[in-house]
Structure formats: C-alpha cells, structure tokens
Tab-separated table of C-alpha atoms (C1' of nucleotides) in Angstrom:
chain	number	residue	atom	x	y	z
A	177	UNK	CA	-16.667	19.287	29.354
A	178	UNK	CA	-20.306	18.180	30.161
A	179	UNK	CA	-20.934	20.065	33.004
A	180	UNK	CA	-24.355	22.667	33.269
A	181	UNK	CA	-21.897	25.665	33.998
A	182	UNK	CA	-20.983	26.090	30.457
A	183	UNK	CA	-23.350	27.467	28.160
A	184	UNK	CA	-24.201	24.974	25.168
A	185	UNK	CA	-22.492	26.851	22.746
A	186	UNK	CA	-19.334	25.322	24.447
A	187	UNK	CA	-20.907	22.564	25.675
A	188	UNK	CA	-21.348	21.610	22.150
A	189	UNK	CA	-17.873	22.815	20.971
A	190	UNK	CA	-15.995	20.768	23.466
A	191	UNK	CA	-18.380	17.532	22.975
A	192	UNK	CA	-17.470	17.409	19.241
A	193	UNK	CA	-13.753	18.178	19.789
A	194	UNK	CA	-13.495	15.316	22.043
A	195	UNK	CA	-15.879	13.301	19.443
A	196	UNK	CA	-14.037	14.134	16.022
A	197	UNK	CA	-10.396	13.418	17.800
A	198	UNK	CA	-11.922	9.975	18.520
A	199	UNK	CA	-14.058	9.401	15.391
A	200	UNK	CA	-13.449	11.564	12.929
A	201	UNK	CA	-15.707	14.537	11.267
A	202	UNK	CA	-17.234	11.920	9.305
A	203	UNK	CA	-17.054	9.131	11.974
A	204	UNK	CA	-19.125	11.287	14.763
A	205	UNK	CA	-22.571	12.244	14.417
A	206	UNK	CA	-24.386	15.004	15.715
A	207	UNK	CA	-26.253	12.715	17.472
A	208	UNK	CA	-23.510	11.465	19.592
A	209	UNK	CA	-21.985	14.976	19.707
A	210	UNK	CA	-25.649	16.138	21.205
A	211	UNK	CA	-26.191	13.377	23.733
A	212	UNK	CA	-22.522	13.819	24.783
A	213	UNK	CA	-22.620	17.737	25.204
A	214	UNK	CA	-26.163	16.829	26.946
A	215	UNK	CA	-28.265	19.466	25.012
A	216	UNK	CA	-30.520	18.229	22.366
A	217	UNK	CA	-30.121	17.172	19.474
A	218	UNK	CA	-31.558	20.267	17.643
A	219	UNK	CA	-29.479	22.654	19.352
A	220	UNK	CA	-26.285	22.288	16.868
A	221	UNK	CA	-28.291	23.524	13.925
A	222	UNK	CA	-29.286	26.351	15.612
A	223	UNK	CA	-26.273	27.489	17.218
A	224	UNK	CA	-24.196	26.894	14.066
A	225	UNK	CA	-25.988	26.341	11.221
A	226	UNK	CA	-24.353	22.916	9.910
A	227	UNK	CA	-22.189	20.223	11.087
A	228	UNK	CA	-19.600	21.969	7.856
A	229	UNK	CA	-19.801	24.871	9.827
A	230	UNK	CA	-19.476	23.127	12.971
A	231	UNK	CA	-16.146	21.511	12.746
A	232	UNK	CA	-15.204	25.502	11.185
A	233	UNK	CA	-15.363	26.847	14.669
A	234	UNK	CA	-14.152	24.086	16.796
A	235	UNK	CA	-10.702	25.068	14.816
A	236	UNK	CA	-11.924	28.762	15.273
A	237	UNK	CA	-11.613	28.132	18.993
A	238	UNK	CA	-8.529	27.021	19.597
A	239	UNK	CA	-6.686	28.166	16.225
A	240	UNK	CA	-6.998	31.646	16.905
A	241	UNK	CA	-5.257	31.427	20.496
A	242	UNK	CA	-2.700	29.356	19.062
A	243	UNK	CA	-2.169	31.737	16.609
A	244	UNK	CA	-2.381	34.947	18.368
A	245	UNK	CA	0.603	33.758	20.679
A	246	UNK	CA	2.755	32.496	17.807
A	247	UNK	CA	2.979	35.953	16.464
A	248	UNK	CA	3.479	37.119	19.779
A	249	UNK	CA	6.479	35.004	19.986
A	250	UNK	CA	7.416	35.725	16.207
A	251	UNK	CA	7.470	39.004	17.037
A	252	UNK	CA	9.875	38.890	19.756
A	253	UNK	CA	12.243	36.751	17.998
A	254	UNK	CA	12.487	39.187	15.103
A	255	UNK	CA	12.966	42.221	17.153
A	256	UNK	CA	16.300	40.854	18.739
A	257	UNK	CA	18.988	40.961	16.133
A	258	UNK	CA	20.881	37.876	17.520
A	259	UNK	CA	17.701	35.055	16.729
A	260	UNK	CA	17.944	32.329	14.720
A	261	UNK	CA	16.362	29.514	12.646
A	262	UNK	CA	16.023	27.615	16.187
A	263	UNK	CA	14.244	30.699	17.624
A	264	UNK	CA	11.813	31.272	14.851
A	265	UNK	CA	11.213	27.357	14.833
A	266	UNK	CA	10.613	27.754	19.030
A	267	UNK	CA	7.987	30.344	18.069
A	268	UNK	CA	6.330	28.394	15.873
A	269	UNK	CA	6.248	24.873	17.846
A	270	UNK	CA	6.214	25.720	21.824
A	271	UNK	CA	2.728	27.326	21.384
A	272	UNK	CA	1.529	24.121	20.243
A	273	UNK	CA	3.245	22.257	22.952
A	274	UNK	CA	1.603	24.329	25.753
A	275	UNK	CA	-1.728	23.796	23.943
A	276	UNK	CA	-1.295	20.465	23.688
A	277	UNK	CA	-0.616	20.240	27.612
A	278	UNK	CA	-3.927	22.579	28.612
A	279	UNK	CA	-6.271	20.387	30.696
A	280	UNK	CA	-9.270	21.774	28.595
A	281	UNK	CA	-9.306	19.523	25.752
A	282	UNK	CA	-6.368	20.692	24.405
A	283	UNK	CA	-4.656	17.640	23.650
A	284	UNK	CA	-8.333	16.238	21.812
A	285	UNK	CA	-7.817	19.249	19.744
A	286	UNK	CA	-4.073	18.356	18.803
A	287	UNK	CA	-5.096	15.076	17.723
A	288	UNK	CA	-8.243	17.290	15.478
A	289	UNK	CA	-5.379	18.915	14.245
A	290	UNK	CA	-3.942	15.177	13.287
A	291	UNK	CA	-7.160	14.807	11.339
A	292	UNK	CA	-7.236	18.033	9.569
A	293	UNK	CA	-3.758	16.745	7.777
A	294	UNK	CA	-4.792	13.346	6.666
A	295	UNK	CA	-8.340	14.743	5.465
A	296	UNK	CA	-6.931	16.805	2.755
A	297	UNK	CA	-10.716	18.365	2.923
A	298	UNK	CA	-10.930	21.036	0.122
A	299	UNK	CA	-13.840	22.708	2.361
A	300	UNK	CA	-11.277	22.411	5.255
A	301	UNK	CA	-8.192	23.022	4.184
A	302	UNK	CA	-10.016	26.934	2.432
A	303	UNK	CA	-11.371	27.313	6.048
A	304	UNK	CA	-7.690	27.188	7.412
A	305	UNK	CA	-6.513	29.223	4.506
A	306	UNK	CA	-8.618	31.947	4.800
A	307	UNK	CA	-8.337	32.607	8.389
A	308	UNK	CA	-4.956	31.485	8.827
A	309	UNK	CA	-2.932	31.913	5.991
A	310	UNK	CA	-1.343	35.317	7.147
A	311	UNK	CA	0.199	33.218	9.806
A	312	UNK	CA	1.811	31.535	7.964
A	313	UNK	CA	3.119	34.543	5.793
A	314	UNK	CA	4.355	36.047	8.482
A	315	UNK	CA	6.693	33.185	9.502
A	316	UNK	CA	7.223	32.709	5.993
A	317	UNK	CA	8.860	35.750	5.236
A	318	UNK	CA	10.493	35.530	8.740
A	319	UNK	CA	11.970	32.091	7.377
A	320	UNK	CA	13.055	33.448	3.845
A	321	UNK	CA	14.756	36.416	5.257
A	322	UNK	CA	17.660	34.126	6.667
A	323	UNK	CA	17.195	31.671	4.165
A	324	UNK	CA	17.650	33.811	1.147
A	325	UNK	CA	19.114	31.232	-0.832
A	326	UNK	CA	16.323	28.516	-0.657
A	327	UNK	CA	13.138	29.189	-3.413
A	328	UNK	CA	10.306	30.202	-2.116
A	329	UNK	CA	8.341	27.750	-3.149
A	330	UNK	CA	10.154	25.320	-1.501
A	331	UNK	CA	10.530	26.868	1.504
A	332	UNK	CA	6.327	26.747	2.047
A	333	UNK	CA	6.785	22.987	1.217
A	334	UNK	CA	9.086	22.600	4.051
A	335	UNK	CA	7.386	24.597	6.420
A	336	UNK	CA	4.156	22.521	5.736
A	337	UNK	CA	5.886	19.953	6.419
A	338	UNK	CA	7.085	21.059	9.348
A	339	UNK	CA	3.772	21.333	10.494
A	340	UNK	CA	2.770	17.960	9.596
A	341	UNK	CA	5.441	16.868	11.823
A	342	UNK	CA	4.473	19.018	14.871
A	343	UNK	CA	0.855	18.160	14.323
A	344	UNK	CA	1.717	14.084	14.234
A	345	UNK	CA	4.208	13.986	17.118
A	346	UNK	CA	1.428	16.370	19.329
A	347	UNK	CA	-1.143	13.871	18.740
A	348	UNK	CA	1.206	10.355	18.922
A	349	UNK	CA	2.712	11.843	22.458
A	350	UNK	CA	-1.066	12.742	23.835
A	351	UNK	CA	-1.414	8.799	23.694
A	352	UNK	CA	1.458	7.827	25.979
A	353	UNK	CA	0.501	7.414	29.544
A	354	UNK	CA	2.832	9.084	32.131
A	355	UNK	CA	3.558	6.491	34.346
A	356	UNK	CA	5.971	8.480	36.559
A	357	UNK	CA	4.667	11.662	37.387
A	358	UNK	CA	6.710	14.416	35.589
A	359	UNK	CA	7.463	12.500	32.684
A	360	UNK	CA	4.372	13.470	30.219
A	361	UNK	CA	5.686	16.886	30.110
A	362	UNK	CA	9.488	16.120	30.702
A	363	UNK	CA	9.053	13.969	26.970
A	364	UNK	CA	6.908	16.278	24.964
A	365	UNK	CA	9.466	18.966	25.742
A	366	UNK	CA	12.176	16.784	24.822
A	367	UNK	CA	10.241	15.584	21.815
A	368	UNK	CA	10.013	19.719	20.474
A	369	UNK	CA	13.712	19.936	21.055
A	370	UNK	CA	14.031	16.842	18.525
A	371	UNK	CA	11.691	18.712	16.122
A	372	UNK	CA	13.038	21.999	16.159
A	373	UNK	CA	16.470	20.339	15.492
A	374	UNK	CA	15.582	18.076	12.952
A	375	UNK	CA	13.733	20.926	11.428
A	376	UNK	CA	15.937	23.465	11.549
A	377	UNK	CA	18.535	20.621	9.846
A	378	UNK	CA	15.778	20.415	6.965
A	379	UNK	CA	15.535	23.961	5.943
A	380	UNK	CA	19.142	24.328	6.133
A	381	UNK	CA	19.117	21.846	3.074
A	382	UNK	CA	19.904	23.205	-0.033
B	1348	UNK	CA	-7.597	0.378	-11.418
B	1349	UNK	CA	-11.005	-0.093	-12.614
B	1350	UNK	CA	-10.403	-1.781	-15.780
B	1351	UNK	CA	-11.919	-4.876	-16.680
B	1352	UNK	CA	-9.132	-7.078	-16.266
B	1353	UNK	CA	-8.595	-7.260	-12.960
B	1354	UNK	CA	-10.769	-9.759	-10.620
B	1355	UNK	CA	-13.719	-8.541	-9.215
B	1356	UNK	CA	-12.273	-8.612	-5.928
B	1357	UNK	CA	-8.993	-6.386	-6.829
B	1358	UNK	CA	-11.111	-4.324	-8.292
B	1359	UNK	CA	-12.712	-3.538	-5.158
B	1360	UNK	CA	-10.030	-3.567	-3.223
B	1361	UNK	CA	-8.274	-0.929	-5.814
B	1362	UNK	CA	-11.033	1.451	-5.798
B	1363	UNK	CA	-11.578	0.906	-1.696
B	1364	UNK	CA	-7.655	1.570	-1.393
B	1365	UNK	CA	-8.233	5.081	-3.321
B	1366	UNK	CA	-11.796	6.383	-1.733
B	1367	UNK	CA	-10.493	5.329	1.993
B	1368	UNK	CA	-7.391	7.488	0.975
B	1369	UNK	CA	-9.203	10.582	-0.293
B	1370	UNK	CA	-12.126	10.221	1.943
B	1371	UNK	CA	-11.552	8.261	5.158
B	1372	UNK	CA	-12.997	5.391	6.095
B	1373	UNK	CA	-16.214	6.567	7.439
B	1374	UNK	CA	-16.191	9.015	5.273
B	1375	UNK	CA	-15.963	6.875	1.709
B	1376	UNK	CA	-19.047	4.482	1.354
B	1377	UNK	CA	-19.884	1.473	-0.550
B	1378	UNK	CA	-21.500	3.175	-3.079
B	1379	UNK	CA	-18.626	5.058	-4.044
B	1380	UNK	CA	-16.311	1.953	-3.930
B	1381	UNK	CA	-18.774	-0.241	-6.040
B	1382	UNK	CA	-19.442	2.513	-8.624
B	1383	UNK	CA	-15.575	3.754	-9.090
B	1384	UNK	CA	-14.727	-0.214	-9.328
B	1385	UNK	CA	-17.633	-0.627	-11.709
B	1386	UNK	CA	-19.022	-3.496	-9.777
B	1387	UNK	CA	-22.308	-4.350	-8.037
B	1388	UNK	CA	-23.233	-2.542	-4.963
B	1389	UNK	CA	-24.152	-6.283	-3.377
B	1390	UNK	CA	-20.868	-7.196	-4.413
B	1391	UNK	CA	-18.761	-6.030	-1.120
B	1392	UNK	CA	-20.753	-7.922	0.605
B	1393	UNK	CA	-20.229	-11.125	-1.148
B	1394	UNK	CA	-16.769	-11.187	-0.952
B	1395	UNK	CA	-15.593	-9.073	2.034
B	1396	UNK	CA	-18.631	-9.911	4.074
B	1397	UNK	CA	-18.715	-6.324	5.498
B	1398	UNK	CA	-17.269	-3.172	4.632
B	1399	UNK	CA	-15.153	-3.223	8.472
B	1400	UNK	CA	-13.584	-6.703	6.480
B	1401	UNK	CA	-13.000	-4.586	3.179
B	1402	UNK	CA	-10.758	-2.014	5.545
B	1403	UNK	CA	-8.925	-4.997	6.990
B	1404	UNK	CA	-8.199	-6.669	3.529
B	1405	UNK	CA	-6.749	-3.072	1.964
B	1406	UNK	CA	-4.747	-3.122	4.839
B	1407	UNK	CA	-3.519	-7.188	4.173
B	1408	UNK	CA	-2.735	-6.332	0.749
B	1409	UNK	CA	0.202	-4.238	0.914
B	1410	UNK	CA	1.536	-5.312	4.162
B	1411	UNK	CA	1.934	-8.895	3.325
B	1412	UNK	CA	4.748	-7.375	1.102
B	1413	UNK	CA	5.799	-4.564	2.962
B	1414	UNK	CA	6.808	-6.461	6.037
B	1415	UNK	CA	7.963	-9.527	4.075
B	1416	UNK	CA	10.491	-6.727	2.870
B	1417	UNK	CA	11.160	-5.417	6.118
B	1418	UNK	CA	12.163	-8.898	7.525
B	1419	UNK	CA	14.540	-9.317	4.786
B	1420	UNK	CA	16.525	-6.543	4.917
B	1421	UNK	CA	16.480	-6.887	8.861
B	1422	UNK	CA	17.937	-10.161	8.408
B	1423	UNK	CA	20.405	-9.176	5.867
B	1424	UNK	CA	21.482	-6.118	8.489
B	1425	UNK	CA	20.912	-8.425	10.926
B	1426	UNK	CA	23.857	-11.319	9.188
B	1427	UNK	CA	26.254	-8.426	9.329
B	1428	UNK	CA	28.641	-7.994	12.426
B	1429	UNK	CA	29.559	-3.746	11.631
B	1430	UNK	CA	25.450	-3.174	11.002
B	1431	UNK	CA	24.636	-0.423	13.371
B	1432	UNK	CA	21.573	1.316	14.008
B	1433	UNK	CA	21.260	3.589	10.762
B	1434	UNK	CA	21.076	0.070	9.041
B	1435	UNK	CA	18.035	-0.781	11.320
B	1436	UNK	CA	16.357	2.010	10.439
B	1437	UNK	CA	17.027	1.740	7.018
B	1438	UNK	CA	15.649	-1.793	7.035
B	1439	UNK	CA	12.061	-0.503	8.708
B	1440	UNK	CA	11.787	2.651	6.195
B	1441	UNK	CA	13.331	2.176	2.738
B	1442	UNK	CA	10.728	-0.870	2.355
B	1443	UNK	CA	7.750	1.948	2.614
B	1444	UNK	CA	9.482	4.445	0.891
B	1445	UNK	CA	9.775	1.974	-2.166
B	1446	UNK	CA	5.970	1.404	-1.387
B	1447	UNK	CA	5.108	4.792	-1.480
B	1448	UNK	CA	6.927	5.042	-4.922
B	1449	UNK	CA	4.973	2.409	-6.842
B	1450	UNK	CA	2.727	2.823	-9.352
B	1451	UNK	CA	-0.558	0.614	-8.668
B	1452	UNK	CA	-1.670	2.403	-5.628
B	1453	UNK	CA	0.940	2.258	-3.174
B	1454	UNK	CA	1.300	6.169	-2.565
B	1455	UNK	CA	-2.422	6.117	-1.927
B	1456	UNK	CA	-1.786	3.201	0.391
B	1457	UNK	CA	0.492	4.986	2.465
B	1458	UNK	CA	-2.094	7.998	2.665
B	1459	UNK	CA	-4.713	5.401	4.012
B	1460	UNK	CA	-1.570	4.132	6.740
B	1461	UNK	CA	-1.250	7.746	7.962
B	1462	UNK	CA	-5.192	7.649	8.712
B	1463	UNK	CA	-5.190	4.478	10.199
B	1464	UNK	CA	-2.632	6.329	12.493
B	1465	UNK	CA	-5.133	9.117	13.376
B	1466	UNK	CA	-8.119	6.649	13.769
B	1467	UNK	CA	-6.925	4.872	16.763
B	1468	UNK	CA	-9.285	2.483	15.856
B	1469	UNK	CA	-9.244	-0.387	18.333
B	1470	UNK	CA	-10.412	-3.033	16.022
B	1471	UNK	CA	-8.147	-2.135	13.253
B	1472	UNK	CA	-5.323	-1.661	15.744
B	1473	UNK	CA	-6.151	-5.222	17.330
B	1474	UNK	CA	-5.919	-6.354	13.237
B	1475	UNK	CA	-2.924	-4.592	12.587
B	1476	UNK	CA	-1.042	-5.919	16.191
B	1477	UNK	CA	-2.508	-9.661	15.855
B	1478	UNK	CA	-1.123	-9.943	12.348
B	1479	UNK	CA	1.951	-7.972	12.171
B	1480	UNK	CA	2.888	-7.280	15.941
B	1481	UNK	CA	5.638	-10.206	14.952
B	1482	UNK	CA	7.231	-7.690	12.264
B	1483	UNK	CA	7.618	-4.874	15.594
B	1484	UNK	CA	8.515	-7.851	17.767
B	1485	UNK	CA	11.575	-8.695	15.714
B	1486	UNK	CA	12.708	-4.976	15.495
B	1487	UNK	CA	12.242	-4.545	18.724
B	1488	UNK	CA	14.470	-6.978	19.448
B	1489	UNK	CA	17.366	-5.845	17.067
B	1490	UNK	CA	16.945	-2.904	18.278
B	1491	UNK	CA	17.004	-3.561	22.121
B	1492	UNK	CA	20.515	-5.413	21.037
B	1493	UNK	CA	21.961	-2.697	20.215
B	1494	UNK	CA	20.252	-0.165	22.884
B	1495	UNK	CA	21.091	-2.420	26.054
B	1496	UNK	CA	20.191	0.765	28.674
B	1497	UNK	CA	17.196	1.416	27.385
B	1498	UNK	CA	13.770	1.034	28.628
B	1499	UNK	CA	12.087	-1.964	26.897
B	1500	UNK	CA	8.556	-0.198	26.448
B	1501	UNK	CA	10.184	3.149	26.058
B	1502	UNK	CA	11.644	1.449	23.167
B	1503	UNK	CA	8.760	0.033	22.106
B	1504	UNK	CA	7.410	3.392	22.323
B	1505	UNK	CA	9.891	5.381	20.061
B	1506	UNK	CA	9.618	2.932	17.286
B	1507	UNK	CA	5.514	3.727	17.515
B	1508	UNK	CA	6.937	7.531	16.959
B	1509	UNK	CA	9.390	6.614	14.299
B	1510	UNK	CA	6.695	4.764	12.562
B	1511	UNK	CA	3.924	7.519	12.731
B	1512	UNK	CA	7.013	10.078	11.292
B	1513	UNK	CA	7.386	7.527	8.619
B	1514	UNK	CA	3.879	7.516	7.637
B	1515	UNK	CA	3.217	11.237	7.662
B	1516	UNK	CA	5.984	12.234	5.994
B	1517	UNK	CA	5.407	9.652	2.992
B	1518	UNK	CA	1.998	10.382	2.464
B	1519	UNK	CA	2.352	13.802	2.915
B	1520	UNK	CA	5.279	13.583	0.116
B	1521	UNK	CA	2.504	12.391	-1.703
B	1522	UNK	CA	1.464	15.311	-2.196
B	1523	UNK	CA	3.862	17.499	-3.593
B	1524	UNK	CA	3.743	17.986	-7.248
B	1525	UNK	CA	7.213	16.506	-8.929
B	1526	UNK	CA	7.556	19.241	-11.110
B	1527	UNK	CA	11.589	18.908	-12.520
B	1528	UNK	CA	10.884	15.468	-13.439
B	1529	UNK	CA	13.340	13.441	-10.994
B	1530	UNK	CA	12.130	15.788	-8.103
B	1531	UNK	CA	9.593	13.332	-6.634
B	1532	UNK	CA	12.237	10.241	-6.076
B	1533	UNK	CA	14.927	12.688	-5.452
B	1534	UNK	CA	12.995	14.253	-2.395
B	1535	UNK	CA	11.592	11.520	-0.531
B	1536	UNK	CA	15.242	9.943	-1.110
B	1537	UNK	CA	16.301	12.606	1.519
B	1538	UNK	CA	13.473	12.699	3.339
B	1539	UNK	CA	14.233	8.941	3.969
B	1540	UNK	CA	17.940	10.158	4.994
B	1541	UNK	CA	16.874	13.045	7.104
B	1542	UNK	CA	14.206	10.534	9.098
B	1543	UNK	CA	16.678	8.077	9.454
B	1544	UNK	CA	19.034	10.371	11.151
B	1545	UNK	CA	16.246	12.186	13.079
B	1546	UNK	CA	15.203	8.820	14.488
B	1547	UNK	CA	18.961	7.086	15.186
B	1548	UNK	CA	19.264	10.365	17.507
B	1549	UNK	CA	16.036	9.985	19.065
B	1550	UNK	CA	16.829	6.407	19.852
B	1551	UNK	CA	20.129	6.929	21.257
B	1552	UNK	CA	18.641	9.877	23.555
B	1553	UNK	CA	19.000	8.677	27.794
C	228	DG	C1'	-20.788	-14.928	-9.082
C	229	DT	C1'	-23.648	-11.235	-10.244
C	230	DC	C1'	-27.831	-8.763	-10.452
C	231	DT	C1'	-32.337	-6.207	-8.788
C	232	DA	C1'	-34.969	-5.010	-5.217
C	233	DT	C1'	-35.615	-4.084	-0.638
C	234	DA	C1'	-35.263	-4.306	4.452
C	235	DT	C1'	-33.347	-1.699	8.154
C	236	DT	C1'	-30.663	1.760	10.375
C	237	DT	C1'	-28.672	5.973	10.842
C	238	DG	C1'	-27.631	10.663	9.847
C	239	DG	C1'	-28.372	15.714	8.833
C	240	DA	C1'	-31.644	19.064	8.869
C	241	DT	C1'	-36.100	21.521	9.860
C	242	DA	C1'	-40.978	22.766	11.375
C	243	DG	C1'	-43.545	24.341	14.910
C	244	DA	C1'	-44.995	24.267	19.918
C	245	DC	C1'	-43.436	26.161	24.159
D	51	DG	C1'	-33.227	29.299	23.239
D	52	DT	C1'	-34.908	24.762	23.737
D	53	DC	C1'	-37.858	20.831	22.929
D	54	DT	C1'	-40.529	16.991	20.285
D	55	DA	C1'	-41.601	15.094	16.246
D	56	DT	C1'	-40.633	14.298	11.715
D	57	DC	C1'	-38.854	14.576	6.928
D	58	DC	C1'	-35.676	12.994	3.688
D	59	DA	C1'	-31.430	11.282	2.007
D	60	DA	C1'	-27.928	8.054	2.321
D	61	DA	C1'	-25.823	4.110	4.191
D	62	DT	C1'	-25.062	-0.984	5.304
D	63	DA	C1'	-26.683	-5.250	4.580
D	64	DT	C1'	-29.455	-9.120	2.777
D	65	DA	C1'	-32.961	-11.920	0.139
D	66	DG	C1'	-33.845	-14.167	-3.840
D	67	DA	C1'	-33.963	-14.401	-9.047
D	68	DC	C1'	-30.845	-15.395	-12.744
DNA sequence: GTCTATATTTGGATAGAC
DNA sequence: GTCTATCCAAATATAGAC
C-alpha cells in the first residue's frame, strides 16, 4: 500500500485503513498514518482537511463499492418472483464476503467496519447515515414486503443487527490463518451460509 | 457511580468502566475518568500505577465473577450424564447475559468486552489469556468430549467465534431502547436462545 | 491518601518557503 | 502539491507539600 505508484491521496487512504483496523481512529495518529503512507506529515491536512474528515472517506472508499453491488444484487433478487428471505439476505452479505477477501486492504477495512460498530461515534454513525441510509431502505422495504407481519420498527432493529453480525464474523475470520491452502475462503463461505441461516431464522421470529 | 460512598478506587474504576465504553480506550483519557469520578487527576496514578493498569483492572473486575459463574454452571452441566452441548453453551453465555442485565455497570461492561474484541490488543490479550485462558481451557475440554472428530484448534477456534457473537450481540442489545417495559429482558432472553442454537450448529458442522 | 503544580511527550493543525 | 518549522492543546505521568 506504500508503494510510489499510487498517488498520496491513496497512499494516505490505504495507510490509515491499515492503521485504524490496528489502532483505532483514536489509537492512530496522523503521524504514524504519514510516516506509514511515506508522504509527510502535512500532506493529510491538505488533501482532506481533518483527521474527522479523514476516517469519512476511508469509509467513502470502500462503502460506496460495497454498496453499489448490493443493490445490484438486490435488484436481481427482487425482479425474480421465486426469491426469498435467503436471497435477499445473500444480497446483502456475499458483497461483504468478496470484499473482505480483496487483496487490497479489504479485509483491514472489514475489521474498520468492526470499529465503526463498537464506536457508537455520533459524528460517525451521521456520516454513514447520510450517505448510506437509502441502502438500507431499499433492503428494508425489500425485507418488510415478505415480512408483512413483523413492525417496522423492529424489523430495522433486526437488520442492524444483522449487520453487526456480518461486520463481527468478517473481521474475527480475517484473523484466522489458513494453514491449508483453500481453507481461508472454503470457511468464510461456510461462515455466510451460517449467517444467512441464522439470520433468516431471526427475522422469521415473531 | 460517582457518589461519595464508594472507595476512591471503585470510583475510578466505575467512571473508567463507562468512558472506555462510550469512548474507547485511547479515545477516553484520564481527565475524563478523574473528573466524572470526582477524584484527583494524580489519583490514577496512585492506585493503578498507569492508565494501561486501569484497563486491566476494569477488565479484573467483572470477570473474576463472570467466569467464577461460568465454571459453576460448567460443572453443574458437567455432573450430569444426559448434558449435551446446548447445556455447554448455555453454561458459557447465560453467565454474560445475566452480566449484561445488571444494574451497576455491567451492560457498559459488556460494551467495553466487544472493544476489547476489536482492539486486538496484544497486551490486553496476553492479560486476558494469562488470567482466564484456564476458564477457555476447561470448555475446551468439555467441549472436545463431546466433539471427539473435531479438530482441537479448530475447536478452539469456533469458541473464539462464539465468544465474539456473544459479545456483539449483548452490547449491541445494549442499545435498544426497552420501550414495553419487559422488552429489554424478554429480547436478549431469545437472543441468548437463538445464539445458542446458532453456535450448537456451528460446532457440530464437519 | 489526596492535593497542586509541573515536567515531558505527543497529537492535530497551520504558516510560509519552495 | 509538497516540505520544514512551529504553534497550541491535550495527554500521561510524577514530584513534593499537606
């Protein structure tokens, strides 16, 4: 991530996504994000204003491809008539998987992610809101439509938690070392098969 | 918490428990501890030493108890011949759920579990293995019992996943406003079922 | 044991030369 | 756009009086 054939922009981005999975927003400092990204130290304030605003777009980065493709895949569910809960639940959690497996800093970003949750950042937590709340409309209303009997209310609860599940399990997995070969991949796809049951099990609740 | 009548030291250890929740532990300082325990500033010092102590002693607190509790009710599962896994399980989780439901800081205790989680901190992790790794140790071994085909670190992996599940999904429970009275209890009761269930599967998976 | 005062370090942010 | 130098605030920690 600290090569000269990135501009520093990115060089900075993927410096303090590796550096705020380790440490934390509050545990890394822009001097360690700076002398990691190997620009100086001066450079972050300029290219982004504030470390606030900093942390903004490393979620920017990734969130919006993440995003993007789980509307993609919402969207395909809900145009064939025979989907269910386990489908919409697929389209929600198998983008995450395949970002979690990227070999750009992907998995750093999962365990971000991790972070995000336990922060319970007001500043944060607007940020993801703002530019991400339709998202979660959209599979909101997705969700209600063929769970008409559950309150709506409810239903947000559960899908948050959902999340929070996704989110932990994402990060825990990206910590397990894949002794033979295959089997990094071969458990995080068997872990998202746990989830999406257990899941879908959970909003069938009454 | 920060009433007069507690000891100096609880009183730290109250306020610490509450800041490190909200704001991390990098991210809550002294000064915040010492002025929402209405003690000295030097005072942290005096009796913790050092604020990475103070984080370790929050930490001793509750799971003195917590894992005093687990033991128990692994032994009592443990006495009976028809005890299966479920009972395991039970004997790991309902001792945090009870935790989480107590009223002198435990639910924000749980929240500063679930970012102990996402630090990966190796000197809290080397605190948390030297002084309770005996608590997982005897688990483990109930559990490999009962699972004689499986892996023994694979095992001791999955009960790492079963307790970061645990964690998120109590202090994320912590969240959620009880708003029909009973509703709090009532939800993390099933939560506690649903996990339980979730987990059995996953440890009976090939 | 508790206080005030202070030493020392570190962090975020900016000014101004290039 | 990038650098050096620096400002200022905040943090941990300690010394020494009471």
């Amino acid at each position: 991530m600290n090569t000269q054939h990135f501009s520093t922009k990115e060089r900075i981005l993927g410096a303090a996504e590796q550096l705020f999975a380790t440490h934390g927003f509050a545990g890394a400092s822009l001097r360690q994000v700076t002398a990691a990204a190997n620009v100086n130290l001066a450079a972050v304030n300029y290219h982004f204003g504030s470390k606030e605003n900093l942390i903004n777009e490393v979620f920017r980065r990734r969130l919006d491809d993440l995003n993007a493709h789980r509307i993609e895949e919402l969207d395909k569910a809900a145009a064939r008539t025979d989907s269910d809960l386990e489908d919409l639940l697929s389209a929600f959690i198998r983008p995450a998987l395949d970002l979690s497996l990227d070999r750009t800093g992907g998995g750093a970003f999962i365990r971000v992610l991790a972070r995000a949750f336990a922060e319970h950042n007001d500043a944060l937590r607007k940020f993801l809101s703002d530019n991400y709340g339709h998202v979660m409309k959209r599979f909101h209303a997705a969700f209600a439509q063929r769970l008409p009997n559950l309150d709506k209310e409810e239903l947000y609860w559960r899908l948050d938690i959902i999340a929070g599940a996704l989110t932990y399990a994402m990060a825990d997995f990206g910590v397990i070392k894949r002794k033979t070969g295959v089997t990094e991949q071969t458990h995080r796809e068997r872990a998202v098969e746990h989830l999406i049951r257990f899941a879908a099990a959970g909003l069938r609740a009454p």
